[in-house]
Amino acid sequence: MPSFYCAWFVFNTCTGEGARAVPLAGHVGFDSMPDQLVNKSVNHGFCFNILCVGETGLGKSTLMDTLFNTKFEGEPTQHNQPGVQLKSNTYELQESNVRLKLTVVNTVGFGDQINKEDSYKSIVEFIDTQFEAYLQEELKIKRTLHSYHDTRIHACLYFIAPTGHSLKSLDLVTMKKLDSKVNIIPIIAKSDAISKSELTKFKIKITSELVSNGVQIYQFPTDDETVAEINSTMNGHLPFAVVGSTEEVKIGNKMVKARQYPWGTVQVENENHCDFVKLREMLIRVNMEDLREQTHTRHYELYRRCKLEEMGFKDTDPDCKPFSLQETYEAKRNEFMGDLQKKEEEMRQMFVQRVKEKEAELKEAEKELHEKFDRLKKLHQDEKKKLEDKKKSLDDELNGFKQKKTAAELLQSQAQQAGGSTTLKRDKERKK
Amino acid sequence: SQGQRNLEGYVGFANLPNQVYRKSVKRGFEFTLMVVGESGLGKSTLINSLFLTDLYSKDYPGPSLRIKKTVQVEQSKVLVKEGGVQLTLTIVDTPGFGDAVDNSNCWQPVINYIDSKCEDFLNAESRVNRRLMPDNRVHCCLYFIAPSGHGLKPLDIEFMKRLHDKVNVIPLIAKADTLTPEECQLFKKQIMKEIQEHKIQIYEFPDIEDDEDSKLIRKIKERMPLAVVGSNVVIEVNGKKVRGRQYPWGVAEVENGEHCDFTVLRNMLIRTHMQDLKDVTNNVHYENYRSRKLAAVTCNGGVDTSKTKNQMTRSPLAQMEEERREHVMKMKKMETEMEQVFEMKVKEKKQKLKDSEAELERRHEQMKKNLEAQYKELEEKKRHHEEEKSNWEAQQRILEQQKLDASKTMEKNKKKGKIF
């Protein structure tokens, strides 16, 4: 992208603050600047991303084909999708010398589920993902913004079913969730099903419902005098009632895009029949660039701001001194590192604590063990003593017995000697 | 993408360029031009000639008339309008540059100025709440070379070497009306030779796709560096009013391509390449500044490692996220390790305790067994003794009985008188 695009938030102050106006004495030539800029952007090529949100069967693909006069890919989707998916396709188109990289994103399965509470979520997520990708690129240290393929959604065509009554609650809920993230252009799909009088009432009803629910739809800009008038008129025709068709029918001597009914032919490009031409004018021919600009300077900036604030970045410190980028990064990083250090320290401390506790526990167990064994030892000692006592008493008894025995034997031997002599005496007497 | 598609019928995005045109005119344009060179080289005059206005005048004197002791960097802003297009032009000049006796580091204030404008832009771009702020970065630096006819001065080389990677440098030969065409040719050749020798990268007018223009551009490149003449005075030559310098021998016309390259400079600088100068400043010089600045903060002070190279291609937010994840992993690892060590130590200790318990148990068992053995022994001894005792007692009883019987018999015999 040429530098003007990247520095878009950097609006040149048209008043030239602090500059003194000086007259020119001739043709200098800087009036070619817009041409220089245009040449560069033409050489670079343009890109545009459209998101089509609407129930299955509202003619989203057909309308895209009609708008861009080309048959885009895809088979008509079935109604049995489990959730809302977003399918995107990119095409390289060229008209005259202008190259356009067009991405068409379709919501598949929108409105098909029984419970549609989460339908909007995948859409919001998709939009945010594109913002996130751009933000990440923007924040890189070595970045290549000027060759970045911008996938951010520049316009969201919201397809309203041609009931003729009012918006469905799903429509209101979804648009409310999307209006701060993307430029919403509501359109009444397959509007050939509605009569002219019903259409007027329908449009009024829709507009009032949008207003009363605070839904911010995209307003065609009226600040540039060149286009202010047409834009403001068109704003009054919203939502556009469109009919799409890639079939051609011969009307007079021309082939025109139309839908043929028994009662007549609806001509797509006939402004009396539908607002298709208005849509094409506004979306493509007049405000495509503004849609891109709004996406970048408003919706993306909002996303970025929220994201950065979420991460804790802020612009000023309590002393109201603005931080420079490095200071912010450094501060954030230091805080972050500090946090990590703290966590590490905490974990260490916790471990130290556990170790201490376990040590105490084990010490306690050890102590118990020793006590146990001390007790056992004591018991053992007691037993030993008892044994000793018993031994001693036995020894005493043994000694006593021994003495007794010795004494008895002594007596016996004495008695024997005496007896022997008595016997001798007896024997002697006998012999006499 | 699906490849080129040809459209059948009118769509309308061919009008995009017009939309871009319209919006850019509404926004207006900005350009910051820096002029650097010694005093008296005709810088102010050239600026006035380029923009056909009295940017520098009696009330707003040029740098050479604002004598400073040290090199200053000063800016003046003017608003000019032409063909419905508004341009806020900032001219930055450097009074005092190269005028001192010792000019060492006289480029430093210039570098500081350029860097500070980049820094302002970086800070504005990095705010959470980004607001409208004009782009004051220096888009082009015209460097004035004195028409010595010989070659570049050391100061010229030094300055260009230091600035060529920070800003688009366009060297100009000042006061070219003091050189003859031949002298000028030689001078230009010499200068370009020296520029190449010193690997100085001056601003290169890029090729345009248009064949016609690219021939022109090649011709112009052969004329580099451009030799210019400026004038605040309008003189009548052959019935035409032209800007020029009146000499007794004739008039050196500023816008005469045979007299000097002023027209070439003007066309290139203003009419064809002004936007490109801004783009190169934004996409190259500023990005270099930015990545250098951010790398210093977020990647080990800009130390070039393979890790740093990875970090450069990631946004700082993603970088911090990565670091956080790394740290979480590191902590987890540390935790598991600590846990392992802890478990191991506990196991060890428990095992020791168990062993010691087993040991004590064993010893106790041993002692118990010992005791039991002794008890048994004692019992055995006792029993043996009991047995012996009872045997002996029995024996004694028998003996006693015998003795008793014997004495009874004797008594009996005695009684029977059988006494011999």
mmCIF file of C-alpha atoms in Angstrom, chain A residues 38-379:
data_model
loop_
_atom_site.group_PDB
_atom_site.id
_atom_site.type_symbol
_atom_site.label_atom_id
_atom_site.label_comp_id
_atom_site.label_asym_id
_atom_site.label_seq_id
_atom_site.Cartn_x
_atom_site.Cartn_y
_atom_site.Cartn_z
ATOM 1 C CA VAL A 38 -3.121 7.550 -7.797
ATOM 2 C CA ASN A 39 -0.517 6.139 -10.179
ATOM 3 C CA LYS A 40 1.237 4.431 -7.360
ATOM 4 C CA SER A 41 -1.934 2.937 -5.994
ATOM 5 C CA VAL A 42 -3.030 1.764 -9.428
ATOM 6 C CA ASN A 43 0.355 0.124 -9.933
ATOM 7 C CA HIS A 44 0.079 -1.475 -6.562
ATOM 8 C CA GLY A 45 -3.436 -2.726 -7.132
ATOM 9 C CA PHE A 46 -6.406 -2.492 -4.850
ATOM 10 C CA CYS A 47 -8.028 -4.924 -2.534
ATOM 11 C CA PHE A 48 -11.547 -5.128 -1.210
ATOM 12 C CA ASN A 49 -13.161 -7.613 1.129
ATOM 13 C CA ILE A 50 -16.909 -8.132 1.353
ATOM 14 C CA LEU A 51 -18.690 -10.193 3.947
ATOM 15 C CA CYS A 52 -22.164 -11.448 3.116
ATOM 16 C CA VAL A 53 -24.284 -12.288 6.109
ATOM 17 C CA GLY A 54 -27.689 -13.788 5.677
ATOM 18 C CA GLU A 55 -29.725 -16.922 5.856
ATOM 19 C CA THR A 56 -29.204 -19.682 3.384
ATOM 20 C CA GLY A 57 -31.195 -19.175 0.224
ATOM 21 C CA LEU A 58 -31.384 -15.372 0.236
ATOM 22 C CA GLY A 59 -29.398 -15.120 -2.961
ATOM 23 C CA LYS A 60 -26.076 -13.954 -1.529
ATOM 24 C CA SER A 61 -23.939 -15.704 -4.110
ATOM 25 C CA THR A 62 -26.183 -14.640 -6.965
ATOM 26 C CA LEU A 63 -26.006 -11.038 -5.868
ATOM 27 C CA MET A 64 -22.213 -11.133 -5.745
ATOM 28 C CA ASP A 65 -22.156 -12.628 -9.214
ATOM 29 C CA THR A 66 -24.458 -9.904 -10.449
ATOM 30 C CA LEU A 67 -22.592 -7.088 -8.769
ATOM 31 C CA PHE A 68 -19.241 -8.105 -10.128
ATOM 32 C CA ASN A 69 -20.470 -9.445 -13.426
ATOM 33 C CA THR A 70 -18.717 -12.711 -12.993
ATOM 34 C CA LYS A 71 -19.545 -16.213 -11.924
ATOM 35 C CA PHE A 72 -17.892 -16.835 -8.609
ATOM 36 C CA GLU A 73 -17.330 -20.270 -7.219
ATOM 37 C CA GLY A 74 -19.473 -22.379 -5.081
ATOM 38 C CA GLU A 75 -22.410 -24.651 -5.000
ATOM 39 C CA PRO A 76 -25.585 -23.623 -3.295
ATOM 40 C CA THR A 77 -25.366 -24.685 0.314
ATOM 41 C CA GLN A 78 -27.648 -27.106 2.060
ATOM 42 C CA HIS A 79 -29.636 -26.139 5.099
ATOM 43 C CA ASN A 80 -28.194 -28.762 7.389
ATOM 44 C CA GLN A 81 -25.023 -27.040 8.535
ATOM 45 C CA PRO A 82 -24.291 -27.668 12.208
ATOM 46 C CA GLY A 83 -22.983 -24.215 12.850
ATOM 47 C CA VAL A 84 -22.163 -21.009 11.076
ATOM 48 C CA GLN A 85 -19.023 -21.259 9.000
ATOM 49 C CA LEU A 86 -17.320 -18.579 7.018
ATOM 50 C CA LYS A 87 -16.054 -19.442 3.589
ATOM 51 C CA SER A 88 -13.879 -16.944 1.823
ATOM 52 C CA ASN A 89 -12.726 -16.832 -1.768
ATOM 53 C CA THR A 90 -10.354 -14.368 -3.375
ATOM 54 C CA TYR A 91 -10.557 -13.259 -6.979
ATOM 55 C CA GLU A 92 -8.351 -11.075 -9.130
ATOM 56 C CA LEU A 93 -10.517 -8.784 -11.195
ATOM 57 C CA GLN A 94 -9.593 -6.116 -13.661
ATOM 58 C CA GLU A 95 -11.616 -3.297 -15.076
ATOM 59 C CA SER A 96 -9.869 -0.905 -17.459
ATOM 60 C CA ASN A 97 -6.410 -0.468 -15.959
ATOM 61 C CA VAL A 98 -7.537 -1.089 -12.398
ATOM 62 C CA ARG A 99 -6.696 -4.350 -10.721
ATOM 63 C CA LEU A 100 -8.825 -5.402 -7.793
ATOM 64 C CA LYS A 101 -8.168 -8.275 -5.440
ATOM 65 C CA LEU A 102 -11.677 -9.058 -4.277
ATOM 66 C CA THR A 103 -12.399 -11.384 -1.389
ATOM 67 C CA VAL A 104 -15.951 -12.527 -0.869
ATOM 68 C CA VAL A 105 -16.735 -14.104 2.479
ATOM 69 C CA ASN A 106 -19.961 -15.992 2.858
ATOM 70 C CA THR A 107 -21.681 -17.104 6.022
ATOM 71 C CA VAL A 108 -22.638 -20.691 5.500
ATOM 72 C CA GLY A 109 -25.419 -22.055 7.564
ATOM 73 C CA PHE A 110 -26.447 -18.780 9.071
ATOM 74 C CA GLY A 111 -29.954 -18.998 10.473
ATOM 75 C CA ASP A 112 -30.300 -22.706 9.845
ATOM 76 C CA GLN A 113 -29.897 -23.934 13.377
ATOM 77 C CA ILE A 114 -32.711 -24.398 15.839
ATOM 78 C CA ASN A 115 -30.776 -22.551 18.488
ATOM 79 C CA LYS A 116 -29.288 -19.476 16.855
ATOM 80 C CA GLU A 117 -27.886 -17.858 19.974
ATOM 81 C CA ASP A 118 -24.307 -18.365 18.950
ATOM 82 C CA SER A 119 -24.751 -17.646 15.266
ATOM 83 C CA TYR A 120 -23.125 -14.264 15.422
ATOM 84 C CA LYS A 121 -20.097 -15.583 17.294
ATOM 85 C CA SER A 122 -18.255 -17.157 14.402
ATOM 86 C CA ILE A 123 -18.814 -14.019 12.343
ATOM 87 C CA VAL A 124 -17.423 -11.768 15.046
ATOM 88 C CA GLU A 125 -14.546 -14.152 15.522
ATOM 89 C CA PHE A 126 -13.760 -14.081 11.825
ATOM 90 C CA ILE A 127 -13.745 -10.312 11.689
ATOM 91 C CA ASP A 128 -11.584 -10.125 14.787
ATOM 92 C CA THR A 129 -9.168 -12.652 13.386
ATOM 93 C CA GLN A 130 -8.511 -10.428 10.392
ATOM 94 C CA PHE A 131 -7.979 -7.434 12.657
ATOM 95 C CA GLU A 132 -5.668 -9.489 14.814
ATOM 96 C CA ALA A 133 -3.600 -10.572 11.828
ATOM 97 C CA TYR A 134 -3.150 -6.969 10.782
ATOM 98 C CA LEU A 135 -2.329 -5.903 14.315
ATOM 99 C CA GLN A 136 0.281 -8.604 14.657
ATOM 100 C CA GLU A 137 1.872 -7.524 11.413
ATOM 101 C CA GLU A 138 1.798 -3.919 12.499
ATOM 102 C CA LEU A 139 3.511 -4.722 15.755
ATOM 103 C CA LYS A 140 6.284 -6.835 14.331
ATOM 104 C CA ILE A 141 9.754 -5.480 14.548
ATOM 105 C CA LYS A 142 10.550 -6.258 10.944
ATOM 106 C CA ARG A 143 7.306 -5.672 9.150
ATOM 107 C CA THR A 144 6.182 -5.304 5.569
ATOM 108 C CA LEU A 145 2.956 -3.396 5.771
ATOM 109 C CA HIS A 146 3.145 -2.016 2.266
ATOM 110 C CA SER A 147 3.016 -5.477 0.749
ATOM 111 C CA TYR A 148 0.639 -6.950 3.309
ATOM 112 C CA HIS A 149 -2.472 -8.564 1.915
ATOM 113 C CA ASP A 150 -5.195 -6.871 3.883
ATOM 114 C CA THR A 151 -7.925 -9.334 4.761
ATOM 115 C CA ARG A 152 -9.943 -7.022 6.980
ATOM 116 C CA ILE A 153 -13.593 -6.865 6.050
ATOM 117 C CA HIS A 154 -14.397 -3.552 4.426
ATOM 118 C CA ALA A 155 -18.123 -3.996 3.959
ATOM 119 C CA CYS A 156 -20.713 -6.294 5.406
ATOM 120 C CA LEU A 157 -23.805 -6.785 3.302
ATOM 121 C CA TYR A 158 -26.526 -7.887 5.643
ATOM 122 C CA PHE A 159 -29.248 -9.766 3.815
ATOM 123 C CA ILE A 160 -32.707 -9.265 5.233
ATOM 124 C CA ALA A 161 -35.358 -11.806 4.371
ATOM 125 C CA PRO A 162 -38.179 -10.292 2.307
ATOM 126 C CA THR A 163 -40.911 -11.017 4.804
ATOM 127 C CA GLY A 164 -42.358 -7.582 4.389
ATOM 128 C CA HIS A 165 -42.993 -7.218 8.097
ATOM 129 C CA SER A 166 -39.975 -6.468 10.212
ATOM 130 C CA LEU A 167 -36.504 -7.560 11.109
ATOM 131 C CA LYS A 168 -36.063 -10.950 12.692
ATOM 132 C CA SER A 169 -34.620 -10.971 16.171
ATOM 133 C CA LEU A 170 -31.616 -12.846 14.809
ATOM 134 C CA ASP A 171 -31.021 -9.914 12.456
ATOM 135 C CA LEU A 172 -31.121 -7.363 15.230
ATOM 136 C CA VAL A 173 -28.903 -9.380 17.528
ATOM 137 C CA THR A 174 -26.370 -10.036 14.818
ATOM 138 C CA MET A 175 -26.242 -6.498 13.486
ATOM 139 C CA LYS A 176 -25.900 -5.135 16.988
ATOM 140 C CA LYS A 177 -22.880 -7.348 17.547
ATOM 141 C CA LEU A 178 -21.329 -6.344 14.259
ATOM 142 C CA ASP A 179 -21.966 -2.629 14.030
ATOM 143 C CA SER A 180 -18.873 -1.618 15.979
ATOM 144 C CA LYS A 181 -16.667 -3.970 14.015
ATOM 145 C CA VAL A 182 -17.590 -3.541 10.416
ATOM 146 C CA ASN A 183 -19.427 -1.249 8.005
ATOM 147 C CA ILE A 184 -22.898 -2.727 7.759
ATOM 148 C CA ILE A 185 -24.975 -2.147 4.638
ATOM 149 C CA PRO A 186 -28.364 -3.744 5.133
ATOM 150 C CA ILE A 187 -30.132 -4.944 2.019
ATOM 151 C CA ILE A 188 -33.502 -6.524 1.438
ATOM 152 C CA ALA A 189 -32.814 -9.699 -0.474
ATOM 153 C CA LYS A 190 -34.998 -11.175 -3.213
ATOM 154 C CA SER A 191 -37.044 -8.043 -3.079
ATOM 155 C CA ASP A 192 -38.993 -9.030 -6.154
ATOM 156 C CA ALA A 193 -41.205 -10.883 -3.712
ATOM 157 C CA ILE A 194 -42.447 -7.612 -2.261
ATOM 158 C CA SER A 195 -44.804 -5.155 -3.860
ATOM 159 C CA LYS A 196 -43.875 -1.492 -4.085
ATOM 160 C CA SER A 197 -46.225 -0.308 -1.367
ATOM 161 C CA GLU A 198 -45.226 -3.090 0.975
ATOM 162 C CA LEU A 199 -41.617 -2.265 0.281
ATOM 163 C CA THR A 200 -41.947 1.333 1.427
ATOM 164 C CA LYS A 201 -43.555 0.235 4.671
ATOM 165 C CA PHE A 202 -40.972 -2.504 5.101
ATOM 166 C CA LYS A 203 -38.089 -0.087 4.670
ATOM 167 C CA ILE A 204 -39.560 2.339 7.167
ATOM 168 C CA LYS A 205 -40.133 -0.443 9.658
ATOM 169 C CA ILE A 206 -36.616 -1.748 9.279
ATOM 170 C CA THR A 207 -35.059 1.689 9.618
ATOM 171 C CA SER A 208 -37.027 2.492 12.724
ATOM 172 C CA GLU A 209 -36.189 -0.845 14.280
ATOM 173 C CA LEU A 210 -32.526 -0.287 13.600
ATOM 174 C CA VAL A 211 -32.682 3.153 15.127
ATOM 175 C CA SER A 212 -34.627 2.092 18.182
ATOM 176 C CA ASN A 213 -32.191 -0.754 18.801
ATOM 177 C CA GLY A 214 -29.207 1.544 18.399
ATOM 178 C CA VAL A 215 -27.743 -0.343 15.463
ATOM 179 C CA GLN A 216 -25.146 1.766 13.669
ATOM 180 C CA ILE A 217 -25.248 1.034 9.996
ATOM 181 C CA TYR A 218 -22.810 2.507 7.500
ATOM 182 C CA GLN A 219 -23.670 5.997 6.355
ATOM 183 C CA PHE A 220 -22.468 7.120 2.956
ATOM 184 C CA PRO A 221 -20.196 10.077 3.720
ATOM 185 C CA THR A 222 -21.447 13.563 3.123
ATOM 186 C CA ASP A 223 -18.362 15.568 4.042
ATOM 187 C CA ASP A 224 -16.940 15.771 0.546
ATOM 188 C CA GLU A 225 -18.903 18.255 -1.569
ATOM 189 C CA THR A 226 -18.269 16.263 -4.721
ATOM 190 C CA VAL A 227 -20.313 13.348 -3.517
ATOM 191 C CA ALA A 228 -22.228 14.778 -0.595
ATOM 192 C CA GLU A 229 -25.450 15.173 -2.484
ATOM 193 C CA ILE A 230 -25.697 11.766 -4.037
ATOM 194 C CA ASN A 231 -24.580 10.100 -0.840
ATOM 195 C CA SER A 232 -27.103 11.838 1.290
ATOM 196 C CA THR A 233 -29.894 10.981 -1.133
ATOM 197 C CA MET A 234 -28.863 7.361 -1.142
ATOM 198 C CA ASN A 235 -28.706 7.250 2.621
ATOM 199 C CA GLY A 236 -32.414 7.853 2.493
ATOM 200 C CA HIS A 237 -32.974 4.784 0.318
ATOM 201 C CA LEU A 238 -31.444 2.360 2.767
ATOM 202 C CA PRO A 239 -31.930 -0.526 3.130
ATOM 203 C CA PHE A 240 -31.524 -1.250 -0.567
ATOM 204 C CA ALA A 241 -34.049 -3.654 -1.982
ATOM 205 C CA VAL A 242 -32.131 -5.813 -4.405
ATOM 206 C CA VAL A 243 -32.664 -8.519 -6.900
ATOM 207 C CA GLY A 244 -29.827 -10.538 -8.314
ATOM 208 C CA SER A 245 -29.656 -12.460 -11.504
ATOM 209 C CA THR A 246 -27.034 -13.712 -13.890
ATOM 210 C CA GLU A 247 -29.626 -14.795 -16.423
ATOM 211 C CA GLU A 248 -30.102 -12.532 -19.383
ATOM 212 C CA VAL A 249 -33.382 -11.720 -21.070
ATOM 213 C CA LYS A 250 -33.945 -9.840 -24.279
ATOM 214 C CA ILE A 251 -35.789 -6.600 -23.647
ATOM 215 C CA GLY A 252 -36.288 -4.604 -26.789
ATOM 216 C CA ASN A 253 -33.081 -5.186 -28.655
ATOM 217 C CA LYS A 254 -30.821 -5.470 -25.644
ATOM 218 C CA MET A 255 -29.886 -8.358 -23.451
ATOM 219 C CA VAL A 256 -30.392 -7.414 -19.838
ATOM 220 C CA LYS A 257 -29.989 -9.197 -16.554
ATOM 221 C CA ALA A 258 -33.432 -10.134 -15.414
ATOM 222 C CA ARG A 259 -35.729 -12.619 -13.756
ATOM 223 C CA GLN A 260 -38.592 -13.742 -15.888
ATOM 224 C CA TYR A 261 -42.010 -14.386 -14.388
ATOM 225 C CA PRO A 262 -45.266 -15.190 -16.144
ATOM 226 C CA TRP A 263 -46.579 -11.800 -15.102
ATOM 227 C CA GLY A 264 -43.537 -9.860 -16.180
ATOM 228 C CA THR A 265 -39.795 -9.531 -16.111
ATOM 229 C CA VAL A 266 -37.868 -8.026 -13.257
ATOM 230 C CA GLN A 267 -34.930 -6.123 -14.680
ATOM 231 C CA VAL A 268 -32.039 -6.024 -12.286
ATOM 232 C CA GLU A 269 -30.592 -2.814 -13.577
ATOM 233 C CA ASN A 270 -33.893 -0.992 -13.857
ATOM 234 C CA GLU A 271 -34.064 1.449 -10.991
ATOM 235 C CA ASN A 272 -37.833 1.304 -11.027
ATOM 236 C CA HIS A 273 -37.723 -2.394 -10.368
ATOM 237 C CA CYS A 274 -35.141 -2.536 -7.589
ATOM 238 C CA ASP A 275 -32.239 -0.746 -5.932
ATOM 239 C CA PHE A 276 -29.538 -2.883 -7.451
ATOM 240 C CA VAL A 277 -28.001 -0.019 -9.390
ATOM 241 C CA LYS A 278 -28.041 2.152 -6.281
ATOM 242 C CA LEU A 279 -26.200 -0.547 -4.364
ATOM 243 C CA ARG A 280 -23.636 -0.891 -7.066
ATOM 244 C CA GLU A 281 -23.139 2.849 -7.281
ATOM 245 C CA MET A 282 -22.730 3.309 -3.578
ATOM 246 C CA LEU A 283 -20.790 0.219 -2.753
ATOM 247 C CA ILE A 284 -18.402 0.159 -5.658
ATOM 248 C CA ARG A 285 -18.345 3.232 -7.770
ATOM 249 C CA VAL A 286 -18.579 5.992 -5.186
ATOM 250 C CA ASN A 287 -17.652 4.790 -1.718
ATOM 251 C CA MET A 288 -15.429 1.771 -2.016
ATOM 252 C CA GLU A 289 -12.440 3.812 -0.921
ATOM 253 C CA ASP A 290 -14.331 5.326 1.971
ATOM 254 C CA LEU A 291 -15.393 1.882 3.161
ATOM 255 C CA ARG A 292 -11.752 0.885 3.230
ATOM 256 C CA GLU A 293 -10.778 4.047 5.027
ATOM 257 C CA GLN A 294 -13.496 3.667 7.668
ATOM 258 C CA THR A 295 -12.477 0.082 8.279
ATOM 259 C CA HIS A 296 -8.898 1.142 8.861
ATOM 260 C CA THR A 297 -9.363 4.344 10.807
ATOM 261 C CA ARG A 298 -12.423 3.479 12.830
ATOM 262 C CA HIS A 299 -13.160 -0.206 13.209
ATOM 263 C CA TYR A 300 -9.581 -1.397 13.225
ATOM 264 C CA GLU A 301 -8.459 1.369 15.563
ATOM 265 C CA LEU A 302 -11.205 0.430 17.976
ATOM 266 C CA TYR A 303 -10.166 -3.200 17.889
ATOM 267 C CA ARG A 304 -6.526 -2.267 18.349
ATOM 268 C CA ARG A 305 -7.227 0.052 21.218
ATOM 269 C CA CYS A 306 -9.284 -2.551 23.036
ATOM 270 C CA LYS A 307 -6.719 -5.242 22.445
ATOM 271 C CA LEU A 308 -3.837 -3.130 23.707
ATOM 272 C CA GLU A 309 -5.764 -1.945 26.725
ATOM 273 C CA GLU A 310 -6.627 -5.553 27.466
ATOM 274 C CA MET A 311 -2.937 -6.353 27.511
ATOM 275 C CA GLY A 312 -2.338 -3.562 29.927
ATOM 276 C CA PHE A 313 -0.807 -0.964 27.646
ATOM 277 C CA LYS A 314 -1.707 2.609 28.289
ATOM 278 C CA ASP A 315 -0.669 5.960 26.950
ATOM 279 C CA THR A 316 0.186 7.940 30.033
ATOM 280 C CA ASP A 317 1.513 7.164 33.439
ATOM 281 C CA PRO A 318 -0.024 8.599 36.621
ATOM 282 C CA ASP A 319 2.126 11.681 36.243
ATOM 283 C CA CYS A 320 0.389 12.384 32.944
ATOM 284 C CA LYS A 321 3.657 12.051 31.071
ATOM 285 C CA PRO A 322 3.179 10.239 27.794
ATOM 286 C CA PHE A 323 5.124 7.034 27.466
ATOM 287 C CA SER A 324 7.245 6.480 24.444
ATOM 288 C CA LEU A 325 6.890 3.124 22.786
ATOM 289 C CA GLN A 326 10.088 1.773 24.251
ATOM 290 C CA GLU A 327 9.169 2.856 27.697
ATOM 291 C CA THR A 328 5.831 1.157 27.362
ATOM 292 C CA TYR A 329 7.376 -2.017 26.051
ATOM 293 C CA GLU A 330 10.139 -1.907 28.610
ATOM 294 C CA ALA A 331 7.757 -1.253 31.418
ATOM 295 C CA LYS A 332 5.437 -3.999 30.264
ATOM 296 C CA ARG A 333 8.331 -6.333 29.807
ATOM 297 C CA ASN A 334 9.836 -5.540 33.181
ATOM 298 C CA GLU A 335 6.502 -6.003 34.830
ATOM 299 C CA PHE A 336 6.096 -9.231 32.977
ATOM 300 C CA MET A 337 9.577 -10.449 33.880
ATOM 301 C CA GLY A 338 9.032 -9.377 37.430
ATOM 302 C CA ASP A 339 5.872 -11.414 37.518
ATOM 303 C CA LEU A 340 7.672 -14.427 36.209
ATOM 304 C CA GLN A 341 10.479 -13.982 38.706
ATOM 305 C CA LYS A 342 7.972 -13.679 41.486
ATOM 306 C CA LYS A 343 6.219 -16.856 40.407
ATOM 307 C CA GLU A 344 9.528 -18.653 40.278
ATOM 308 C CA GLU A 345 10.454 -17.396 43.717
ATOM 309 C CA GLU A 346 7.090 -18.411 45.097
ATOM 310 C CA MET A 347 7.495 -21.863 43.742
ATOM 311 C CA ARG A 348 10.949 -22.155 45.233
ATOM 312 C CA GLN A 349 9.708 -20.974 48.591
ATOM 313 C CA MET A 350 6.899 -23.435 48.485
ATOM 314 C CA PHE A 351 9.377 -26.179 47.866
ATOM 315 C CA VAL A 352 11.632 -25.054 50.636
ATOM 316 C CA GLN A 353 8.624 -25.132 52.907
ATOM 317 C CA ARG A 354 7.677 -28.605 51.825
ATOM 318 C CA VAL A 355 11.205 -29.802 52.301
ATOM 319 C CA LYS A 356 11.264 -28.383 55.802
ATOM 320 C CA GLU A 357 7.969 -29.975 56.645
ATOM 321 C CA LYS A 358 9.000 -33.309 55.267
ATOM 322 C CA GLU A 359 12.281 -33.119 57.104
ATOM 323 C CA ALA A 360 10.480 -32.448 60.349
ATOM 324 C CA GLU A 361 8.131 -35.308 59.599
ATOM 325 C CA LEU A 362 10.980 -37.675 58.956
ATOM 326 C CA LYS A 363 12.852 -36.477 61.980
ATOM 327 C CA GLU A 364 9.776 -37.152 64.026
ATOM 328 C CA ALA A 365 9.569 -40.638 62.574
ATOM 329 C CA GLU A 366 13.213 -41.176 63.332
ATOM 330 C CA LYS A 367 12.716 -40.006 66.864
ATOM 331 C CA GLU A 368 9.797 -42.338 67.294
ATOM 332 C CA LEU A 369 11.831 -45.177 65.950
ATOM 333 C CA HIS A 370 14.620 -44.520 68.370
ATOM 334 C CA GLU A 371 12.207 -44.221 71.225
ATOM 335 C CA LYS A 372 10.662 -47.482 70.243
ATOM 336 C CA PHE A 373 13.971 -49.151 70.220
ATOM 337 C CA ASP A 374 15.029 -47.531 73.419
ATOM 338 C CA ARG A 375 11.953 -48.983 74.974
ATOM 339 C CA LEU A 376 12.718 -52.366 73.538
ATOM 340 C CA LYS A 377 16.262 -52.036 74.729
ATOM 341 C CA LYS A 378 15.051 -51.286 78.186
ATOM 342 C CA LEU A 379 12.717 -54.216 78.068
#
